[in-house]
Amino acid sequence: DFSKVNFGADGAYSVAITGSLTLHGVTKDIASKVNIKVSGGKVTGETKFPVNPKDYGIKITDAYAGKISDKIDVTVKAKLTPLNK
């Protein structure tokens, strides 16, 4: 809900987001919290969420079984720029 973010004033906000993640041709819905920071007219966002490779049809070979977690953390960092019309 980006209506909670005042993009015209410096501040930090935590906002719930939803979206889709596609890996290896498999798409799943994702829900997470994103930390938004507005500073000096610049806007950045960062979120982190777990992904299970099996949910995306990613097979872990026997050579790596037990060495790779069934939950992999995905981190997304973004810099937003205003749309110039």
PDB file of N, CA and C in Angstrom:
ATOM      1  N   ASP A   1       0.848  -1.178   0.000  1.00  0.00           N
ATOM      2  CA  ASP A   1       0.000   0.000   0.000  1.00  0.00           C
ATOM      3  C   ASP A   1       0.893   1.240   0.000  1.00  0.00           C
ATOM      4  N   PHE A   2       1.245   1.698  -1.172  1.00  0.00           N
ATOM      5  CA  PHE A   2       2.158   2.832  -1.301  1.00  0.00           C
ATOM      6  C   PHE A   2       1.513   4.159  -0.928  1.00  0.00           C
ATOM      7  N   SER A   3       0.205   4.166  -0.624  1.00  0.00           N
ATOM      8  CA  SER A   3      -0.437   5.411  -0.193  1.00  0.00           C
ATOM      9  C   SER A   3       0.085   5.841   1.177  1.00  0.00           C
ATOM     10  N   LYS A   4       0.732   4.932   1.896  1.00  0.00           N
ATOM     11  CA  LYS A   4       1.300   5.243   3.212  1.00  0.00           C
ATOM     12  C   LYS A   4       2.654   5.960   3.101  1.00  0.00           C
ATOM     13  N   VAL A   5       3.207   6.011   1.893  1.00  0.00           N
ATOM     14  CA  VAL A   5       4.523   6.611   1.687  1.00  0.00           C
ATOM     15  C   VAL A   5       4.359   8.053   1.221  1.00  0.00           C
ATOM     16  N   ASN A   6       5.015   8.966   1.934  1.00  0.00           N
ATOM     17  CA  ASN A   6       5.036  10.362   1.519  1.00  0.00           C
ATOM     18  C   ASN A   6       6.307  10.559   0.694  1.00  0.00           C
ATOM     19  N   PHE A   7       6.171  10.494  -0.618  1.00  0.00           N
ATOM     20  CA  PHE A   7       7.325  10.590  -1.509  1.00  0.00           C
ATOM     21  C   PHE A   7       7.897  12.013  -1.559  1.00  0.00           C
ATOM     22  N   GLY A   8       7.200  12.979  -0.979  1.00  0.00           N
ATOM     23  CA  GLY A   8       7.661  14.362  -0.995  1.00  0.00           C
ATOM     24  C   GLY A   8       8.457  14.761   0.229  1.00  0.00           C
ATOM     25  N   ALA A   9       8.595  13.840   1.197  1.00  0.00           N
ATOM     26  CA  ALA A   9       9.319  14.178   2.424  1.00  0.00           C
ATOM     27  C   ALA A   9      10.222  13.019   2.822  1.00  0.00           C
ATOM     28  N   ASP A  10      11.379  13.352   3.382  1.00  0.00           N
ATOM     29  CA  ASP A  10      12.291  12.309   3.840  1.00  0.00           C
ATOM     30  C   ASP A  10      11.627  11.468   4.924  1.00  0.00           C
ATOM     31  N   GLY A  11      11.883  10.156   4.867  1.00  0.00           N
ATOM     32  CA  GLY A  11      11.329   9.262   5.873  1.00  0.00           C
ATOM     33  C   GLY A  11      11.556   7.814   5.498  1.00  0.00           C
ATOM     34  N   ALA A  12      11.222   6.936   6.447  1.00  0.00           N
ATOM     35  CA  ALA A  12      11.345   5.496   6.228  1.00  0.00           C
ATOM     36  C   ALA A  12       9.978   4.857   6.461  1.00  0.00           C
ATOM     37  N   TYR A  13       9.645   3.895   5.609  1.00  0.00           N
ATOM     38  CA  TYR A  13       8.322   3.277   5.647  1.00  0.00           C
ATOM     39  C   TYR A  13       8.443   1.769   5.426  1.00  0.00           C
ATOM     40  N   SER A  14       7.546   1.020   6.033  1.00  0.00           N
ATOM     41  CA  SER A  14       7.444  -0.414   5.784  1.00  0.00           C
ATOM     42  C   SER A  14       6.090  -0.659   5.127  1.00  0.00           C
ATOM     43  N   VAL A  15       6.108  -1.244   3.939  1.00  0.00           N
ATOM     44  CA  VAL A  15       4.893  -1.397   3.142  1.00  0.00           C
ATOM     45  C   VAL A  15       4.742  -2.855   2.708  1.00  0.00           C
ATOM     46  N   ALA A  16       3.526  -3.377   2.806  1.00  0.00           N
ATOM     47  CA  ALA A  16       3.244  -4.735   2.317  1.00  0.00           C
ATOM     48  C   ALA A  16       3.141  -4.705   0.794  1.00  0.00           C
ATOM     49  N   ILE A  17       3.766  -5.691   0.155  1.00  0.00           N
ATOM     50  CA  ILE A  17       3.703  -5.789  -1.303  1.00  0.00           C
ATOM     51  C   ILE A  17       3.326  -7.202  -1.709  1.00  0.00           C
ATOM     52  N   THR A  18       2.789  -7.317  -2.904  1.00  0.00           N
ATOM     53  CA  THR A  18       2.521  -8.617  -3.519  1.00  0.00           C
ATOM     54  C   THR A  18       2.981  -8.550  -4.961  1.00  0.00           C
ATOM     55  N   GLY A  19       3.339  -9.698  -5.492  1.00  0.00           N
ATOM     56  CA  GLY A  19       3.781  -9.745  -6.873  1.00  0.00           C
ATOM     57  C   GLY A  19       3.974 -11.178  -7.297  1.00  0.00           C
ATOM     58  N   SER A  20       4.549 -11.356  -8.456  1.00  0.00           N
ATOM     59  CA  SER A  20       4.802 -12.686  -9.001  1.00  0.00           C
ATOM     60  C   SER A  20       6.292 -12.847  -9.249  1.00  0.00           C
ATOM     61  N   LEU A  21       6.800 -14.041  -8.962  1.00  0.00           N
ATOM     62  CA  LEU A  21       8.189 -14.374  -9.217  1.00  0.00           C
ATOM     63  C   LEU A  21       8.210 -15.562 -10.162  1.00  0.00           C
ATOM     64  N   THR A  22       8.939 -15.434 -11.270  1.00  0.00           N
ATOM     65  CA  THR A  22       9.059 -16.519 -12.236  1.00  0.00           C
ATOM     66  C   THR A  22      10.496 -17.010 -12.267  1.00  0.00           C
ATOM     67  N   LEU A  23      10.678 -18.304 -12.018  1.00  0.00           N
ATOM     68  CA  LEU A  23      11.975 -18.963 -12.097  1.00  0.00           C
ATOM     69  C   LEU A  23      11.806 -20.251 -12.877  1.00  0.00           C
ATOM     70  N   HIS A  24      12.651 -20.472 -13.832  1.00  0.00           N
ATOM     71  CA  HIS A  24      12.617 -21.705 -14.648  1.00  0.00           C
ATOM     72  C   HIS A  24      11.227 -21.948 -15.249  1.00  0.00           C
ATOM     73  N   GLY A  25      10.551 -20.864 -15.629  1.00  0.00           N
ATOM     74  CA  GLY A  25       9.252 -20.968 -16.275  1.00  0.00           C
ATOM     75  C   GLY A  25       8.090 -21.206 -15.339  1.00  0.00           C
ATOM     76  N   VAL A  26       8.324 -21.228 -14.030  1.00  0.00           N
ATOM     77  CA  VAL A  26       7.265 -21.428 -13.036  1.00  0.00           C
ATOM     78  C   VAL A  26       7.025 -20.101 -12.326  1.00  0.00           C
ATOM     79  N   THR A  27       5.761 -19.676 -12.273  1.00  0.00           N
ATOM     80  CA  THR A  27       5.399 -18.411 -11.644  1.00  0.00           C
ATOM     81  C   THR A  27       4.615 -18.674 -10.367  1.00  0.00           C
ATOM     82  N   LYS A  28       5.030 -18.028  -9.301  1.00  0.00           N
ATOM     83  CA  LYS A  28       4.358 -18.125  -8.000  1.00  0.00           C
ATOM     84  C   LYS A  28       4.116 -16.718  -7.467  1.00  0.00           C
ATOM     85  N   ASP A  29       3.017 -16.574  -6.715  1.00  0.00           N
ATOM     86  CA  ASP A  29       2.739 -15.302  -6.059  1.00  0.00           C
ATOM     87  C   ASP A  29       3.647 -15.150  -4.845  1.00  0.00           C
ATOM     88  N   ILE A  30       4.087 -13.938  -4.608  1.00  0.00           N
ATOM     89  CA  ILE A  30       4.969 -13.611  -3.494  1.00  0.00           C
ATOM     90  C   ILE A  30       4.337 -12.461  -2.711  1.00  0.00           C
ATOM     91  N   ALA A  31       4.395 -12.552  -1.386  1.00  0.00           N
ATOM     92  CA  ALA A  31       3.978 -11.457  -0.516  1.00  0.00           C
ATOM     93  C   ALA A  31       5.124 -11.181   0.442  1.00  0.00           C
ATOM     94  N   SER A  32       5.398  -9.904   0.666  1.00  0.00           N
ATOM     95  CA  SER A  32       6.526  -9.540   1.515  1.00  0.00           C
ATOM     96  C   SER A  32       6.321  -8.123   2.025  1.00  0.00           C
ATOM     97  N   LYS A  33       7.195  -7.707   2.908  1.00  0.00           N
ATOM     98  CA  LYS A  33       7.248  -6.313   3.358  1.00  0.00           C
ATOM     99  C   LYS A  33       8.448  -5.678   2.672  1.00  0.00           C
ATOM    100  N   VAL A  34       8.288  -4.462   2.215  1.00  0.00           N
ATOM    101  CA  VAL A  34       9.404  -3.725   1.609  1.00  0.00           C
ATOM    102  C   VAL A  34       9.682  -2.505   2.477  1.00  0.00           C
ATOM    103  N   ASN A  35      10.955  -2.254   2.711  1.00  0.00           N
ATOM    104  CA  ASN A  35      11.366  -1.062   3.439  1.00  0.00           C
ATOM    105  C   ASN A  35      11.686   0.019   2.418  1.00  0.00           C
ATOM    106  N   ILE A  36      10.926   1.106   2.480  1.00  0.00           N
ATOM    107  CA  ILE A  36      11.073   2.229   1.551  1.00  0.00           C
ATOM    108  C   ILE A  36      11.768   3.367   2.300  1.00  0.00           C
ATOM    109  N   LYS A  37      12.764   3.968   1.650  1.00  0.00           N
ATOM    110  CA  LYS A  37      13.450   5.116   2.242  1.00  0.00           C
ATOM    111  C   LYS A  37      13.413   6.266   1.248  1.00  0.00           C
ATOM    112  N   VAL A  38      12.934   7.398   1.715  1.00  0.00           N
ATOM    113  CA  VAL A  38      12.921   8.631   0.924  1.00  0.00           C
ATOM    114  C   VAL A  38      13.955   9.557   1.555  1.00  0.00           C
ATOM    115  N   SER A  39      14.940   9.959   0.769  1.00  0.00           N
ATOM    116  CA  SER A  39      16.005  10.819   1.297  1.00  0.00           C
ATOM    117  C   SER A  39      16.521  11.746   0.201  1.00  0.00           C
ATOM    118  N   GLY A  40      16.394  13.025   0.438  1.00  0.00           N
ATOM    119  CA  GLY A  40      16.896  14.008  -0.524  1.00  0.00           C
ATOM    120  C   GLY A  40      16.265  13.880  -1.895  1.00  0.00           C
ATOM    121  N   GLY A  41      15.010  13.497  -1.952  1.00  0.00           N
ATOM    122  CA  GLY A  41      14.310  13.347  -3.225  1.00  0.00           C
ATOM    123  C   GLY A  41      14.565  12.025  -3.926  1.00  0.00           C
ATOM    124  N   LYS A  42      15.399  11.166  -3.328  1.00  0.00           N
ATOM    125  CA  LYS A  42      15.670   9.851  -3.903  1.00  0.00           C
ATOM    126  C   LYS A  42      14.908   8.790  -3.112  1.00  0.00           C
ATOM    127  N   VAL A  43      14.425   7.782  -3.827  1.00  0.00           N
ATOM    128  CA  VAL A  43      13.623   6.725  -3.204  1.00  0.00           C
ATOM    129  C   VAL A  43      14.289   5.378  -3.456  1.00  0.00           C
ATOM    130  N   THR A  44      14.506   4.638  -2.375  1.00  0.00           N
ATOM    131  CA  THR A  44      15.050   3.288  -2.494  1.00  0.00           C
ATOM    132  C   THR A  44      14.119   2.326  -1.759  1.00  0.00           C
ATOM    133  N   GLY A  45      14.162   1.080  -2.182  1.00  0.00           N
ATOM    134  CA  GLY A  45      13.362   0.049  -1.538  1.00  0.00           C
ATOM    135  C   GLY A  45      14.166  -1.229  -1.411  1.00  0.00           C
ATOM    136  N   GLU A  46      13.890  -1.991  -0.355  1.00  0.00           N
ATOM    137  CA  GLU A  46      14.587  -3.257  -0.157  1.00  0.00           C
ATOM    138  C   GLU A  46      13.646  -4.248   0.525  1.00  0.00           C
ATOM    139  N   THR A  47      13.688  -5.487   0.022  1.00  0.00           N
ATOM    140  CA  THR A  47      12.905  -6.555   0.630  1.00  0.00           C
ATOM    141  C   THR A  47      13.690  -7.855   0.553  1.00  0.00           C
ATOM    142  N   LYS A  48      13.315  -8.787   1.399  1.00  0.00           N
ATOM    143  CA  LYS A  48      13.959 -10.102   1.420  1.00  0.00           C
ATOM    144  C   LYS A  48      12.868 -11.128   1.725  1.00  0.00           C
ATOM    145  N   PHE A  49      12.851 -12.221   0.941  1.00  0.00           N
ATOM    146  CA  PHE A  49      11.846 -13.256   1.166  1.00  0.00           C
ATOM    147  C   PHE A  49      12.428 -14.624   0.817  1.00  0.00           C
ATOM    148  N   PRO A  50      11.903 -15.683   1.462  1.00  0.00           N
ATOM    149  CA  PRO A  50      12.420 -17.030   1.189  1.00  0.00           C
ATOM    150  C   PRO A  50      11.751 -17.660  -0.032  1.00  0.00           C
ATOM    151  N   VAL A  51      12.523 -18.481  -0.748  1.00  0.00           N
ATOM    152  CA  VAL A  51      12.015 -19.226  -1.899  1.00  0.00           C
ATOM    153  C   VAL A  51      12.462 -20.679  -1.736  1.00  0.00           C
ATOM    154  N   ASN A  52      11.553 -21.609  -1.981  1.00  0.00           N
ATOM    155  CA  ASN A  52      11.893 -23.028  -1.973  1.00  0.00           C
ATOM    156  C   ASN A  52      12.158 -23.451  -3.418  1.00  0.00           C
ATOM    157  N   PRO A  53      13.383 -23.862  -3.742  1.00  0.00           N
ATOM    158  CA  PRO A  53      13.697 -24.240  -5.128  1.00  0.00           C
ATOM    159  C   PRO A  53      12.749 -25.300  -5.693  1.00  0.00           C
ATOM    160  N   LYS A  54      12.310 -26.241  -4.867  1.00  0.00           N
ATOM    161  CA  LYS A  54      11.403 -27.302  -5.338  1.00  0.00           C
ATOM    162  C   LYS A  54      10.093 -26.731  -5.868  1.00  0.00           C
ATOM    163  N   ASP A  55       9.639 -25.602  -5.276  1.00  0.00           N
ATOM    164  CA  ASP A  55       8.391 -24.972  -5.726  1.00  0.00           C
ATOM    165  C   ASP A  55       8.490 -24.473  -7.168  1.00  0.00           C
ATOM    166  N   TYR A  56       9.716 -24.292  -7.654  1.00  0.00           N
ATOM    167  CA  TYR A  56       9.946 -23.783  -9.001  1.00  0.00           C
ATOM    168  C   TYR A  56      10.530 -24.847  -9.923  1.00  0.00           C
ATOM    169  N   GLY A  57      10.433 -26.085  -9.509  1.00  0.00           N
ATOM    170  CA  GLY A  57      10.920 -27.183 -10.337  1.00  0.00           C
ATOM    171  C   GLY A  57      12.429 -27.259 -10.424  1.00  0.00           C
ATOM    172  N   ILE A  58      13.117 -26.648  -9.472  1.00  0.00           N
ATOM    173  CA  ILE A  58      14.578 -26.676  -9.454  1.00  0.00           C
ATOM    174  C   ILE A  58      15.005 -27.884  -8.635  1.00  0.00           C
ATOM    175  N   LYS A  59      15.705 -28.797  -9.273  1.00  0.00           N
ATOM    176  CA  LYS A  59      16.142 -30.013  -8.606  1.00  0.00           C
ATOM    177  C   LYS A  59      17.577 -29.843  -8.122  1.00  0.00           C
ATOM    178  N   ILE A  60      17.794 -30.232  -6.894  1.00  0.00           N
ATOM    179  CA  ILE A  60      19.133 -30.202  -6.314  1.00  0.00           C
ATOM    180  C   ILE A  60      19.750 -31.582  -6.539  1.00  0.00           C
ATOM    181  N   THR A  61      20.872 -31.632  -7.227  1.00  0.00           N
ATOM    182  CA  THR A  61      21.500 -32.921  -7.515  1.00  0.00           C
ATOM    183  C   THR A  61      22.003 -33.564  -6.230  1.00  0.00           C
ATOM    184  N   ASP A  62      22.186 -34.876  -6.287  1.00  0.00           N
ATOM    185  CA  ASP A  62      22.644 -35.621  -5.121  1.00  0.00           C
ATOM    186  C   ASP A  62      23.965 -35.079  -4.585  1.00  0.00           C
ATOM    187  N   ALA A  63      24.818 -34.582  -5.467  1.00  0.00           N
ATOM    188  CA  ALA A  63      26.119 -34.062  -5.044  1.00  0.00           C
ATOM    189  C   ALA A  63      25.972 -32.864  -4.104  1.00  0.00           C
ATOM    190  N   TYR A  64      24.853 -32.136  -4.211  1.00  0.00           N
ATOM    191  CA  TYR A  64      24.638 -30.949  -3.384  1.00  0.00           C
ATOM    192  C   TYR A  64      23.550 -31.150  -2.335  1.00  0.00           C
ATOM    193  N   ALA A  65      22.924 -32.324  -2.302  1.00  0.00           N
ATOM    194  CA  ALA A  65      21.874 -32.591  -1.316  1.00  0.00           C
ATOM    195  C   ALA A  65      22.457 -32.444   0.084  1.00  0.00           C
ATOM    196  N   GLY A  66      21.747 -31.755   0.928  1.00  0.00           N
ATOM    197  CA  GLY A  66      22.217 -31.522   2.280  1.00  0.00           C
ATOM    198  C   GLY A  66      23.154 -30.334   2.406  1.00  0.00           C
ATOM    199  N   LYS A  67      23.651 -29.823   1.291  1.00  0.00           N
ATOM    200  CA  LYS A  67      24.552 -28.672   1.305  1.00  0.00           C
ATOM    201  C   LYS A  67      23.820 -27.380   0.945  1.00  0.00           C
ATOM    202  N   ILE A  68      22.661 -27.534   0.315  1.00  0.00           N
ATOM    203  CA  ILE A  68      21.861 -26.379  -0.092  1.00  0.00           C
ATOM    204  C   ILE A  68      20.545 -26.431   0.659  1.00  0.00           C
ATOM    205  N   SER A  69      20.187 -25.331   1.282  1.00  0.00           N
ATOM    206  CA  SER A  69      18.966 -25.244   2.066  1.00  0.00           C
ATOM    207  C   SER A  69      17.731 -25.368   1.169  1.00  0.00           C
ATOM    208  N   ASP A  70      16.637 -25.855   1.751  1.00  0.00           N
ATOM    209  CA  ASP A  70      15.386 -25.904   0.996  1.00  0.00           C
ATOM    210  C   ASP A  70      14.691 -24.542   0.996  1.00  0.00           C
ATOM    211  N   LYS A  71      15.258 -23.569   1.679  1.00  0.00           N
ATOM    212  CA  LYS A  71      14.771 -22.191   1.647  1.00  0.00           C
ATOM    213  C   LYS A  71      15.939 -21.284   1.293  1.00  0.00           C
ATOM    214  N   ILE A  72      15.831 -20.602   0.176  1.00  0.00           N
ATOM    215  CA  ILE A  72      16.865 -19.678  -0.275  1.00  0.00           C
ATOM    216  C   ILE A  72      16.315 -18.260  -0.122  1.00  0.00           C
ATOM    217  N   ASP A  73      17.086 -17.390   0.521  1.00  0.00           N
ATOM    218  CA  ASP A  73      16.656 -16.006   0.694  1.00  0.00           C
ATOM    219  C   ASP A  73      16.945 -15.206  -0.575  1.00  0.00           C
ATOM    220  N   VAL A  74      15.922 -14.514  -1.052  1.00  0.00           N
ATOM    221  CA  VAL A  74      16.039 -13.637  -2.213  1.00  0.00           C
ATOM    222  C   VAL A  74      15.966 -12.203  -1.699  1.00  0.00           C
ATOM    223  N   THR A  75      16.955 -11.394  -2.063  1.00  0.00           N
ATOM    224  CA  THR A  75      16.980  -9.988  -1.675  1.00  0.00           C
ATOM    225  C   THR A  75      16.793  -9.138  -2.924  1.00  0.00           C
ATOM    226  N   VAL A  76      15.890  -8.172  -2.832  1.00  0.00           N
ATOM    227  CA  VAL A  76      15.633  -7.249  -3.942  1.00  0.00           C
ATOM    228  C   VAL A  76      15.902  -5.836  -3.442  1.00  0.00           C
ATOM    229  N   LYS A  77      16.752  -5.121  -4.172  1.00  0.00           N
ATOM    230  CA  LYS A  77      17.034  -3.722  -3.878  1.00  0.00           C
ATOM    231  C   LYS A  77      16.672  -2.909  -5.113  1.00  0.00           C
ATOM    232  N   ALA A  78      15.995  -1.783  -4.897  1.00  0.00           N
ATOM    233  CA  ALA A  78      15.547  -0.974  -6.034  1.00  0.00           C
ATOM    234  C   ALA A  78      15.778   0.500  -5.768  1.00  0.00           C
ATOM    235  N   LYS A  79      16.115   1.221  -6.838  1.00  0.00           N
ATOM    236  CA  LYS A  79      16.181   2.678  -6.807  1.00  0.00           C
ATOM    237  C   LYS A  79      15.103   3.172  -7.743  1.00  0.00           C
ATOM    238  N   LEU A  80      14.232   4.004  -7.230  1.00  0.00           N
ATOM    239  CA  LEU A  80      13.143   4.519  -8.050  1.00  0.00           C
ATOM    240  C   LEU A  80      13.490   5.908  -8.544  1.00  0.00           C
ATOM    241  N   THR A  81      13.136   6.171  -9.782  1.00  0.00           N
ATOM    242  CA  THR A  81      13.335   7.490 -10.359  1.00  0.00           C
ATOM    243  C   THR A  81      11.999   7.988 -10.878  1.00  0.00           C
ATOM    244  N   PRO A  82      11.768   9.298 -10.767  1.00  0.00           N
ATOM    245  CA  PRO A  82      10.493   9.844 -11.242  1.00  0.00           C
ATOM    246  C   PRO A  82      10.360   9.719 -12.752  1.00  0.00           C
ATOM    247  N   LEU A  83       9.156   9.523 -13.192  1.00  0.00           N
ATOM    248  CA  LEU A  83       8.851   9.443 -14.622  1.00  0.00           C
ATOM    249  C   LEU A  83       8.795  10.864 -15.171  1.00  0.00           C
ATOM    250  N   ASN A  84       9.618  11.158 -16.131  1.00  0.00           N
ATOM    251  CA  ASN A  84       9.613  12.477 -16.772  1.00  0.00           C
ATOM    252  C   ASN A  84       8.692  12.432 -17.969  1.00  0.00           C
ATOM    253  N   LYS A  85       7.681  13.267 -17.934  1.00  0.00           N
ATOM    254  CA  LYS A  85       6.702  13.291 -19.029  1.00  0.00           C
ATOM    255  C   LYS A  85       7.036  14.388 -20.002  1.00  0.00           C
TER     256      LYS A  85
END
